[in-house]
Amino acid sequence: MASLKDVRVGETCTVSKLSGTGAIKRRIMDMGITKGTHIYVRKVAPLGDPIEVTVRGYELSLRKDEASCVEVTDVAKAAAQGVA
Amino acid sequence: MAEKIDIALAGNPNCGKTTLFNELTGSNGYVGNWPGVTVEKKEAVWKKDADVLFTDLPGIYSLSPYSPEEVVSRDFIISGRPSAIIDLVDVTNIERNLYLTTQILETGRPVVVGLNMCDLLEQRGEKIDSKRLSKMLGVPVVEVSALRSKNLDALVGTAVDSGRANKVAQGVKCFSPEVEDALQTIANTITGSCAPDLLRWYSIKVFERDSAAIEPLNLSKQQLEDMEKVIEAIERDRDDDSESIITSERYEWIATVMDACVVKAPGKLTVSEKIDRVVTNRVLGLPIFIAIMIGVYWVALVAVGTPATDWVNDQLFSDGFFVSSSGQAAFEEADEAWQDAHYTDQISGYIAAAEEAGVDTDGVQDAIDADPQTADDEATITEFEDAAEKAGVVATDVPVTDADGNYLDTEGNVITTLDEDGNPVLAEGQELDVLPTVTAADFATAVDSPEPDQHDYDGFVDSIPNAVTGWLTDAGTSNVVISLVVDGIIGGVGSVLGFIPQIFVLFVMLCFLEDCGYMSRVAFVMDRVFRRFGLSGKSFIPMIVSSGCGVPGVLATKTIENEHDRRMTAMLTTMIPCSAKLPIIALVMGVLAGGSSMWWVAPMFYLMGIAAIIISAVMLKKTKRFAGEPVPFVMELPDYHMPSIKSWALHVWERVAAYVKKAGTIIFAAAVGIWVLSNFGLAGWEGGDGSFGFLQAMDGAPETYMDYSILAGIGGALSFIFMPLGFGNWQATASTISALIAKENLVSTFGVLYGLGDATENSVSMWQGFANMFTIAGTLHVGAMCAFVAFNMLCAPCFAAMGTIRRQMDDPKWFWFAIGFECGFGWVVGLLINQLYELFVFGNFGFWTVVAFVLLALMLFQLFRPMPKWDEKDEHILDNLAEEPVA
């Protein structure tokens, strides 16, 4: 199962399941990453972590550890910039 | 008179809530912290009607039980029961904003939704149907612009009407039929246990198994077990936990609202995205960050902040200043000429020569120095002059000294070695700079040439302490009162006021970086580095600022996003040497290197500070206080925007005013306290009557009267603590205590205690005195000296910084923990330095060496042991409703 951590910059994906528990899982969901959400991975920080994604029309940053709690499918190259 | 009404402002971070609050209230509010947490609380009345009180809730994304911001918000709404809630929604980000709205609608309060930034939405070519939205949410919806002050009266008016009529929001039926059925079953079970308004809220919280939220219901075991079955059935059916089901279904419902009410335009790159592509670019991100930090540092500490603060401290509160540049130039010229003539050296040299020739010199120097000179003094001087002239005294080879009282060689360099009597020791090829002869006539000229006085020149404004001393003396006030007012009160207030320019300049910049959206990018760029140490990417800013002054440094922790990081940074950031610690560093450099070019000594102290922070952070991260559930770093990166001048100015004002009010009172009290300790005591000197009183004013009080003060007594009583560190004498302890007022006081107190008069950190005699303190049987114990300095660098900062930490922590337990840790850590570092140096250089081994090694081993253990495994048990959301509650 691929996780959001493995999605490369410039690719989009769809959330299939959230693992993890507690504050981190709840926070990820509160920020709008729920089952079926489309995510576009916009960039990686200069030091390689965290990553920046576009979700529900805004920019979100999360650490790679946290991204590994998000299981995704349909990983594909984004058609154009700014599409989420 | 209308009835009072209180309205809570809720909304996501960056939705314009602060701007709205400022627009509605101006700056008449109360700013403090929510009880027990480092989260800011703001309250103020409406500009147009003082009966309407607004409470600004922290910016939140959800009413979950995890972050302190969310907990205080939901506690306020559920227990505080405001009359109405204004929920501000950023329409450019409406999907995520409505997620919070769905939860607020369930809290059983009258709610009005404000749609902010509709103008921006139109620019993008998008449209929103607010009538339709209002119908779907079941509450009034008002389109506003907080930035342009548009429609705000309508928004507040609607909220006041709803509040007065108590038109409680019913909440939206946003869940799927099965979940709604389950919620209905739960509602039937708990009905009667709570207010009818809150039935929907509690039903959902029970469904989520939110332990803290449902605690007030006091449900019986039977009830809990029944409901648990209902929840489990749904969870099995969906193959998901109840919390996730609720969250997902809220977002699914919002998607239907979006389809019905919002017309989206095709996405294109906005200006903000274009900026961000450069600023957080993989290659340019770090250089840009460093450039901005250097910019902040330079403006705050080099160009504007420090000069302004120095001006307040050195001119306004110390020497006075000129408002006329010609007056200043004239004074400086006269002063320079006076220095070059070496009149003081002529006088002391001539008196010494006269004494050698057998002339009575008793009291002559004092008579010359006396200000103002009495008739007696003048008579003494004349008598001496006559006697010396009669004896034909001519002084030869009188040594020349500089303004710090140091001897000079013929090249103009300071002679850095003195023998035990304080006479210069010359290196080979070095020649003492001397005045060849001083005759009686020269002496008379010297005596008649007093040091130029600034007061005699045009445009001089006296410093506040001098002016006040003058007034009080003219008014015939007693010495105790003068000393209390000038040294205690004005000294204390001055140390508070002195920091204001620096804090102001700093916050002008930090508030801009925060308001425009760059601050979250700082966290994004630096997170990788800092989270290893349990700190935030934003901890970098307080540390840089602290190298200038710890007070704004601690205040700058406000921008850090999570509570643990905020507390950790506020505790540790003052370990970076601030500018007030520079004189101490200069002193050590003087002793070790004679002030010569050992350039690496000063950077060593900064390195020590950085190492101390990293080591402390790594150790503390594994303690119970800071360990615990990892805090998520899932963070919004808001769009860049230009903050309005008004809200920017208010933001700065809030921060500065908070410092003055909270920190000011503590600093003031502490400064007066230390003044009492160092000025009162028992007259125990030779000829003293042993009574208690104000020392300076007592009969025969020596210049070193502080030796007999309460401070000296406390220093003596406490000095055993520092015995193992190698500086267990009371002077070192007393200097350390007085350094709490301001770190640079260490040097001046030290000078007073050793009777070195006006010697400064650049005076050779001061280096000598300082070295003597650590010299036992003729050997300088460098380890003890370094231990002393290390302790003073790392232990509790000055009162100004402590007051700020106190304000920032807003919790006495945390404050004392912070101060205790700093002192303890400083002590251990001092112990290690002293004991290891003694062992390796002198081969001394004893009880404390063993202690040092044990402590070192413990530190290493704490540093390198793996992070204690966080117990995966979630106390906020239970696995099973019927389980025993966690104690």
Coordinates of N, CA and C in Angstrom, one line a residue, chain A residues 39-67:
Chain A
I39 N -5.2 14.8 -3.3 CA -4.1 15.5 -2.8 C -3.1 15.7 -3.9
Y40 N -2.5 16.9 -4.0 CA -1.5 17.2 -4.9 C -0.2 17.6 -4.1
V41 N 0.9 16.8 -4.3 CA 2.1 17.1 -3.6 C 2.9 18.2 -4.3
R42 N 2.9 19.4 -3.6 CA 3.4 20.6 -4.3 C 5.0 20.7 -4.2
K43 N 5.5 20.5 -3.0 CA 6.9 20.6 -2.8 C 7.5 20.0 -1.6
V44 N 8.8 19.9 -1.5 CA 9.5 19.3 -0.4 C 10.3 20.5 0.2
A45 N 10.4 20.6 1.5 CA 11.2 21.6 2.2 C 12.7 21.5 1.8
P46 N 13.4 22.6 1.9 CA 14.8 22.6 1.4 C 15.7 21.5 2.1
L47 N 15.3 21.1 3.3 CA 16.1 20.0 3.9 C 15.5 18.6 3.8
G48 N 14.5 18.5 2.9 CA 14.0 17.2 2.6 C 12.7 16.8 3.3
D49 N 12.4 17.5 4.3 CA 11.2 17.2 5.2 C 10.9 18.5 5.9
P50 N 9.7 18.9 6.1 CA 8.4 18.3 5.7 C 8.0 18.5 4.2
I51 N 6.8 18.1 3.9 CA 6.4 18.3 2.5 C 5.2 19.2 2.5
E52 N 4.9 19.8 1.3 CA 3.8 20.7 1.2 C 2.8 20.1 0.2
V53 N 1.6 20.1 0.6 CA 0.6 19.5 -0.3 C -0.6 20.5 -0.5
T54 N -1.3 20.3 -1.6 CA -2.5 21.1 -1.8 C -3.7 20.2 -1.5
V55 N -4.6 20.6 -0.6 CA -5.7 19.8 -0.3 C -6.9 20.7 -0.1
R56 N -8.0 20.4 -0.7 CA -9.3 21.2 -0.6 C -9.0 22.7 -0.8
G57 N -8.1 22.9 -1.8 CA -7.9 24.3 -2.2 C -6.9 25.1 -1.4
Y58 N -6.2 24.5 -0.4 CA -5.3 25.3 0.3 C -4.0 24.5 0.5
E59 N -3.0 25.2 1.0 CA -1.6 24.6 1.2 C -1.5 24.1 2.6
L60 N -1.0 22.9 2.7 CA -0.8 22.2 4.0 C 0.6 21.7 4.1
S61 N 1.2 21.8 5.3 CA 2.5 21.2 5.4 C 2.5 20.1 6.4
L62 N 3.1 19.0 6.1 CA 3.1 17.9 7.1 C 4.4 17.1 7.0
R63 N 4.9 16.6 8.1 CA 6.1 15.8 8.2 C 5.9 14.5 7.4
K64 N 7.1 14.0 7.0 CA 7.0 12.7 6.3 C 6.5 11.6 7.2
D65 N 6.8 11.6 8.5 CA 6.3 10.7 9.4 C 4.8 10.7 9.4
E66 N 4.3 11.9 9.4 CA 2.8 12.0 9.5 C 2.2 11.6 8.2
A67 N 2.9 11.9 7.1 CA 2.4 11.6 5.8 C 2.3 10.0 5.6

